[in-house]
Coordinates of C-alpha atoms and ligand atoms in Angstrom, one line a residue:
X7 CA 24.4 74.2 1.2
X8 CA 25.1 71.1 3.2
X9 CA 24.6 67.8 1.3
X10 CA 21.8 65.6 2.4
X11 CA 22.6 62.1 3.8
X12 CA 20.0 59.4 4.5
X13 CA 20.7 56.2 6.4
X14 CA 18.7 53.9 8.5
X15 CA 18.3 50.6 10.3
X16 CA 15.7 47.9 10.4
X17 CA 14.6 47.8 14.0
X18 CA 14.7 44.2 15.1
X19 CA 16.5 44.2 18.4
X20 CA 19.1 46.3 20.2
X21 CA 22.2 47.6 18.4
X22 CA 25.6 46.1 19.1
X23 CA 29.2 46.9 18.7
X24 CA 29.1 45.6 15.1
X25 CA 26.6 48.4 14.3
X26 CA 28.8 50.9 16.2
X27 CA 31.9 50.3 14.0
X28 CA 29.9 49.7 10.9
X29 CA 27.7 52.8 10.9
X30 CA 26.9 54.5 14.3
X31 CA 30.3 55.9 14.9
X32 CA 30.4 57.5 11.5
X33 CA 27.0 59.0 11.8
X34 CA 28.2 60.9 14.9
X35 CA 30.9 62.5 12.8
X36 CA 28.8 63.0 9.7
X37 CA 26.1 65.0 11.5
X38 CA 28.5 67.9 11.8
X39 CA 29.0 68.3 8.1
X40 CA 25.9 67.0 6.5
X41 CA 22.1 67.4 6.7
X42 CA 21.6 63.9 8.1
X43 CA 18.4 61.9 8.2
X44 CA 18.4 58.6 10.1
X45 CA 15.4 56.4 9.5
X46 CA 14.1 53.7 11.8
X47 CA 12.9 51.4 9.0
X48 CA 10.0 49.7 10.7
X49 CA 8.0 49.1 7.5
X50 CA 11.0 47.4 5.9
X51 CA 11.5 45.4 9.0
X52 CA 7.9 44.2 8.8
X53 CA 8.6 42.7 5.4
X54 CA 10.3 39.7 7.1
X55 CA 8.6 40.0 10.5
X56 CA 5.0 40.7 9.6
X57 CA 3.7 37.9 11.9
X58 CA 5.6 39.2 14.9
X59 CA 5.1 42.9 14.7
X60 CA 5.8 43.4 18.4
X61 CA 9.4 42.4 17.8
X62 CA 9.7 45.4 15.6
X63 CA 7.6 47.9 17.5
X64 CA 9.3 47.2 20.7
X65 CA 12.7 47.7 19.1
X66 CA 11.9 51.1 17.7
X67 CA 12.5 52.8 21.1
X68 CA 15.5 50.6 21.8
X69 CA 17.1 51.6 18.6
X70 CA 16.3 55.3 19.2
X71 CA 17.9 55.0 22.6
X72 CA 21.0 53.4 21.2
X73 CA 21.2 56.3 18.7
X74 CA 21.1 58.9 21.5
X75 CA 23.5 56.9 23.6
X76 CA 26.3 56.8 21.0
X77 CA 25.9 60.6 20.5
X78 CA 23.7 61.0 17.5
X79 CA 22.3 64.4 18.4
X80 CA 18.7 65.1 17.5
X81 CA 19.6 68.8 17.2
X82 CA 21.9 67.9 14.3
X83 CA 20.3 64.7 13.0
X84 CA 16.7 64.1 12.1
X85 CA 15.7 60.8 13.5
X86 CA 12.4 59.5 12.3
X87 CA 10.1 56.5 12.0
X88 CA 9.4 55.2 8.5
X89 CA 5.8 54.0 9.0
X90 CA 4.7 57.4 10.1
X91 CA 5.5 59.0 6.7
X92 CA 2.8 57.6 4.5
X93 CA 4.2 59.5 1.5
X94 CA 7.0 56.9 1.4
X95 CA 4.4 54.2 0.9
X96 CA 2.7 56.2 -1.8
X97 CA 6.0 56.8 -3.7
X98 CA 6.8 53.1 -3.4
X99 CA 3.5 52.3 -5.3
X100 CA 4.4 54.6 -8.2
X101 CA 7.9 53.2 -8.3
X102 CA 6.6 49.6 -8.5
X103 CA 5.3 50.4 -12.0
X104 CA 8.9 51.2 -13.1
X105 CA 10.5 47.9 -12.0
X106 CA 10.2 44.5 -13.5
X107 CA 10.0 41.2 -11.5
X108 CA 13.1 40.1 -13.5
X109 CA 15.1 43.0 -12.3
X110 CA 14.1 42.5 -8.7
X111 CA 15.0 38.8 -9.0
X112 CA 18.5 39.8 -10.1
X113 CA 19.1 42.1 -7.1
X114 CA 22.0 40.3 -5.3
X115 CA 21.2 41.6 -1.8
X116 CA 17.6 40.3 -2.0
X117 CA 18.7 37.1 -3.7
X118 CA 21.0 36.3 -0.8
X119 CA 18.4 37.1 1.8
X120 CA 15.8 35.0 0.0
X121 CA 18.1 32.0 0.3
X122 CA 19.1 32.8 3.9
X123 CA 15.5 33.0 5.0
X124 CA 14.4 29.9 3.1
X125 CA 11.8 31.9 1.1
X126 CA 12.4 30.0 -2.2
X127 CA 8.9 28.5 -2.3
X128 CA 6.8 31.1 -0.5
X129 CA 8.3 34.5 -1.2
X130 CA 6.1 37.3 0.2
X131 CA 5.7 40.0 -2.4
X132 CA 6.3 42.7 0.3
X133 CA 9.7 41.3 1.0
X134 CA 10.6 40.8 -2.6
X135 CA 9.8 44.4 -3.3
X136 CA 11.5 46.0 -0.3
X137 CA 14.3 47.4 -2.5
X138 CA 11.6 49.5 -4.2
X139 CA 10.5 50.8 -0.8
X140 CA 14.1 51.6 0.0
X141 CA 14.4 53.5 -3.3
X142 CA 11.4 55.6 -2.2
X143 CA 13.0 56.2 1.2
X144 CA 16.1 57.6 -0.4
X145 CA 14.6 59.6 -3.1
X146 CA 11.7 61.2 -1.2
X147 CA 14.4 62.9 1.0
X148 CA 16.4 64.0 -2.1
X149 CA 19.4 62.3 -0.4
X150 CA 22.6 62.9 -2.3
X151 CA 24.7 60.4 -0.2
X152 CA 23.7 57.1 1.3
X153 CA 26.3 55.7 3.8
X154 CA 26.2 51.9 3.4
X155 CA 28.2 48.8 3.6
X156 CA 29.2 47.2 0.3
X157 CA 26.3 44.7 0.7
X158 CA 23.9 47.5 0.0
X159 CA 25.5 48.8 -3.2
X160 CA 22.9 47.0 -5.4
X161 CA 20.2 49.0 -3.5
X162 CA 21.8 52.2 -4.6
X163 CA 22.1 51.1 -8.2
X164 CA 18.5 50.1 -8.3
X165 CA 17.4 53.4 -6.7
X166 CA 19.2 55.3 -9.4
X167 CA 17.7 53.2 -12.2
X168 CA 14.2 53.9 -10.8
X169 CA 14.9 57.6 -10.4
X170 CA 16.2 58.0 -13.9
X171 CA 13.3 56.1 -15.3
X172 CA 10.8 58.2 -13.3
X173 CA 12.4 61.5 -14.5
X174 CA 12.5 60.3 -18.1
X175 CA 8.9 58.9 -18.3
X176 CA 7.3 61.8 -16.5
X177 CA 9.6 64.5 -18.0
X178 CA 10.7 65.9 -14.8
X179 CA 13.8 66.4 -12.7
X180 CA 12.0 66.3 -9.4
X181 CA 13.9 63.3 -8.1
X182 CA 17.7 63.2 -7.7
X183 CA 20.2 60.4 -8.1
X184 CA 22.2 59.4 -5.1
X185 CA 25.7 58.1 -4.4
X186 CA 26.8 55.4 -2.0
X187 CA 29.1 56.7 0.7
X188 CA 31.0 53.5 1.3
X189 CA 32.0 52.5 4.8
X190 CA 35.4 50.8 4.8
X191 CA 35.0 49.6 8.4
X192 CA 35.8 45.8 8.4
X193 CA 32.9 43.6 9.7
X194 CA 33.2 43.0 13.4
X195 CA 33.3 39.3 14.3
X196 CA 31.3 37.8 17.1
X197 CA 32.7 36.4 20.3
X198 CA 33.2 33.1 18.4
X199 CA 35.8 34.9 16.3
X200 CA 34.4 33.3 13.1
X201 CA 31.0 34.7 12.0
X202 CA 30.1 38.4 12.0
X203 CA 28.5 39.7 15.2
X204 CA 24.8 39.3 14.9
X205 CA 21.7 38.9 17.0
X206 CA 20.6 35.6 15.4
X207 CA 24.0 34.0 16.2
X208 CA 23.9 35.2 19.8
X209 CA 27.5 36.3 19.6
X210 CA 27.3 40.1 19.9
X211 CA 28.2 42.6 22.6
X212 CA 25.3 45.1 22.9
X213 CA 25.7 48.8 23.5
X214 CA 23.1 48.5 26.3
X215 CA 24.8 45.4 28.0
X216 CA 25.7 45.9 31.6
X217 CA 29.3 46.1 32.7
X218 CA 29.0 42.5 34.0
X219 CA 27.6 41.2 30.7
X220 CA 30.4 42.9 28.8
X221 CA 33.0 41.3 31.0
X222 CA 31.4 37.9 30.8
X223 CA 31.3 38.0 27.0
X224 CA 34.9 39.2 26.8
X225 CA 36.0 36.3 29.0
X226 CA 34.0 33.9 26.7
X227 CA 35.8 35.1 23.6
X228 CA 37.5 32.7 21.3
X229 CA 41.3 33.1 21.3
X230 CA 43.7 30.4 20.2
X231 CA 42.8 26.9 21.3
X232 CA 46.5 25.9 21.0
X233 CA 47.7 28.6 23.4
X234 CA 47.7 26.4 26.4
X235 CA 50.4 27.9 28.6
X236 CA 51.1 31.6 29.0
X237 CA 54.7 30.9 27.7
X238 CA 53.4 29.3 24.5
X239 CA 53.3 31.4 21.3
X240 CA 49.8 32.4 20.4
X241 CA 47.9 33.1 17.1
X242 CA 46.3 36.4 16.2
X243 CA 44.3 35.2 13.2
X244 CA 40.8 34.2 14.2
X245 CA 41.5 35.5 17.7
X246 CA 38.4 37.5 18.7
X247 CA 40.2 39.4 21.5
X248 CA 42.6 40.9 19.0
X249 CA 39.9 41.6 16.5
X250 CA 38.1 43.7 19.2
X251 CA 41.4 45.4 20.3
X252 CA 42.0 46.4 16.7
X253 CA 38.5 47.8 16.4
X254 CA 38.3 49.6 19.8
X255 CA 41.7 50.1 21.5
X256 CA 42.6 53.8 21.2
X257 CA 46.4 53.1 20.9
X258 CA 47.3 51.2 17.8
X259 CA 51.0 51.0 18.7
X260 CA 50.1 49.4 22.0
X261 CA 48.0 46.8 20.2
X262 CA 50.8 46.1 17.8
X263 CA 53.2 45.5 20.7
X264 CA 50.6 43.3 22.5
X265 CA 50.3 41.2 19.3
X266 CA 54.0 40.8 19.0
X267 CA 54.3 39.7 22.6
X268 CA 51.4 37.3 22.2
X269 CA 52.9 35.7 19.1
X270 CA 56.3 35.4 20.8
X271 CA 54.8 33.8 23.9
X272 CA 54.6 35.0 27.4
X273 CA 51.3 37.0 27.2
X274 CA 48.3 35.2 28.7
X275 CA 44.7 35.2 27.6
X276 CA 43.5 36.5 30.9
X277 CA 45.8 39.6 30.5
X278 CA 44.6 40.5 27.1
X279 CA 41.0 39.9 28.1
X280 CA 41.4 42.2 31.0
X281 CA 42.9 44.9 28.7
X282 CA 40.0 44.4 26.2
X283 CA 37.4 44.6 29.1
X284 CA 38.9 47.9 30.3
X285 CA 38.9 49.3 26.7
X286 CA 35.2 48.3 26.2
X287 CA 34.1 49.5 29.6
X288 CA 35.7 52.9 28.8
X289 CA 33.9 53.1 25.5
X290 CA 30.5 52.1 26.8
X291 CA 30.5 54.1 30.0
X292 CA 29.7 57.5 28.5
X293 CA 27.0 55.8 26.3
X294 CA 25.4 54.3 29.4
X295 CA 25.5 57.8 31.1
X296 CA 23.8 59.4 28.1
X297 CA 21.2 56.7 27.8
X298 CA 20.2 57.2 31.4
X299 CA 19.4 60.8 30.8
X300 CA 16.5 60.0 28.6
X301 CA 13.1 58.6 29.7
X302 CA 10.3 57.1 27.6
X303 CA 8.7 60.5 27.1
X304 CA 11.9 62.2 26.0
X305 CA 12.4 59.5 23.3
X306 CA 8.8 59.8 22.2
X307 CA 9.1 63.6 21.9
X308 CA 12.4 63.3 20.0
X309 CA 10.9 60.8 17.5
X310 CA 7.8 62.9 17.1
X311 CA 9.7 66.0 16.3
X312 CA 12.1 64.3 13.9
X313 CA 9.3 62.5 12.1
X314 CA 7.3 65.8 11.8
X315 CA 10.4 67.5 10.3
X316 CA 11.1 64.6 7.9
X317 CA 7.5 64.4 6.8
X318 CA 7.5 68.0 5.7
X319 CA 10.3 67.1 3.3
X320 CA 8.5 64.0 2.1
X321 CA 5.3 66.0 1.5
X322 CA 7.2 68.6 -0.6
X323 CA 8.6 65.8 -2.8
X324 CA 5.4 63.8 -3.2
X325 CA 3.6 67.0 -4.4
X326 CA 6.1 67.4 -7.1
X327 CA 5.9 63.7 -7.9
X328 CA 2.1 63.8 -8.2
X329 CA 2.1 66.8 -10.5
X330 CA 4.8 65.2 -12.6
X331 CA 2.5 62.2 -13.1
X332 CA -0.5 64.5 -13.5
X333 CA -2.5 63.2 -10.6
X334 CA -2.6 66.5 -8.7
X335 CA -6.4 66.9 -9.5
X336 CA -7.3 69.2 -6.7
X337 CA -4.4 71.7 -6.8
Ligands
LIG408 N1 18.2 48.2 4.2 C1 18.8 48.8 5.4 C2 19.2 47.7 6.3 O1 18.8 46.5 6.2 C3 17.9 49.7 6.1 C4 17.4 50.8 5.2 C5 16.1 51.0 4.9 C6 18.1 51.9 4.7 N2 16.0 52.1 4.1 C7 17.2 52.7 3.9 C8 19.5 52.2 4.7 C9 17.6 53.8 3.2 C10 19.9 53.3 3.9 C11 19.0 54.1 3.2 O2 19.9 47.9 7.3

């Protein structure tokens, strides 16, 4: 039997090249060897966007289109929408009894986000508790592996604590512990070469950008401010163009020789930017072609079918959960 994998994204905008190297690329590979579920976590996204729900709901289709564009194949991967599986919300509620406020406060991922968002004095309970919701996402699908970046490891630990406690208290083995399947992809920087690529910093290249937008962003990339003449030696560290060549150029030896040439002097920024532009246009062209094959109704049908399939799994688990607790009154 193939192992079950669950991953997901909060939909709050289109996906960019940072998502591609961080997770999308590996999902395309994993779908051949695993039973893969990919969740569009709109309920989780609402925990910090509840006043602007349209930001989330409009992104659900964008994210789904990005998935199909990169080659996530709905025949192999079950893509579904979190909010349409009410059993996840139900399991979250049972799980909340098994977690203390103190334990949630110590979750490093949430702690960092609370600071980032300036929630110190007005922390919404829904946001504070989203790790419990995530534990429900993972365990309701009996996921064995959860592909995540290292920032999400505390989520996996907390999930397993809850699962163990549930199984112990209700004398069952209906929920299974999971393992993080760590991504070793380095974080992709933005065009500024400093911070990581992100929507809020407005420094990312989107999978759905037009060829002209990609070219424009490549030519805006931070390189080496001291590299004034082509003949001057240039720096690689902090140079966004080389960070992107490392991440996307198919020929590593070619990149190594470009780096050496740049450091020696004699290789201009315009030349390396043209090389990067060609690399990225080649990467994005098949994605653009795939994206154009799907219209609104195709996406809707795909999401409907995936959600229906995922819900069956969730219903099966929640029935076991209810009978373990003893609240299966009518069966
Ligand atoms: N927390 C993840 C993020 O912010 C999204 C997510 C929600 C998720 N539920 C999940 C990821 C379950 C993996 C497994 O991107």
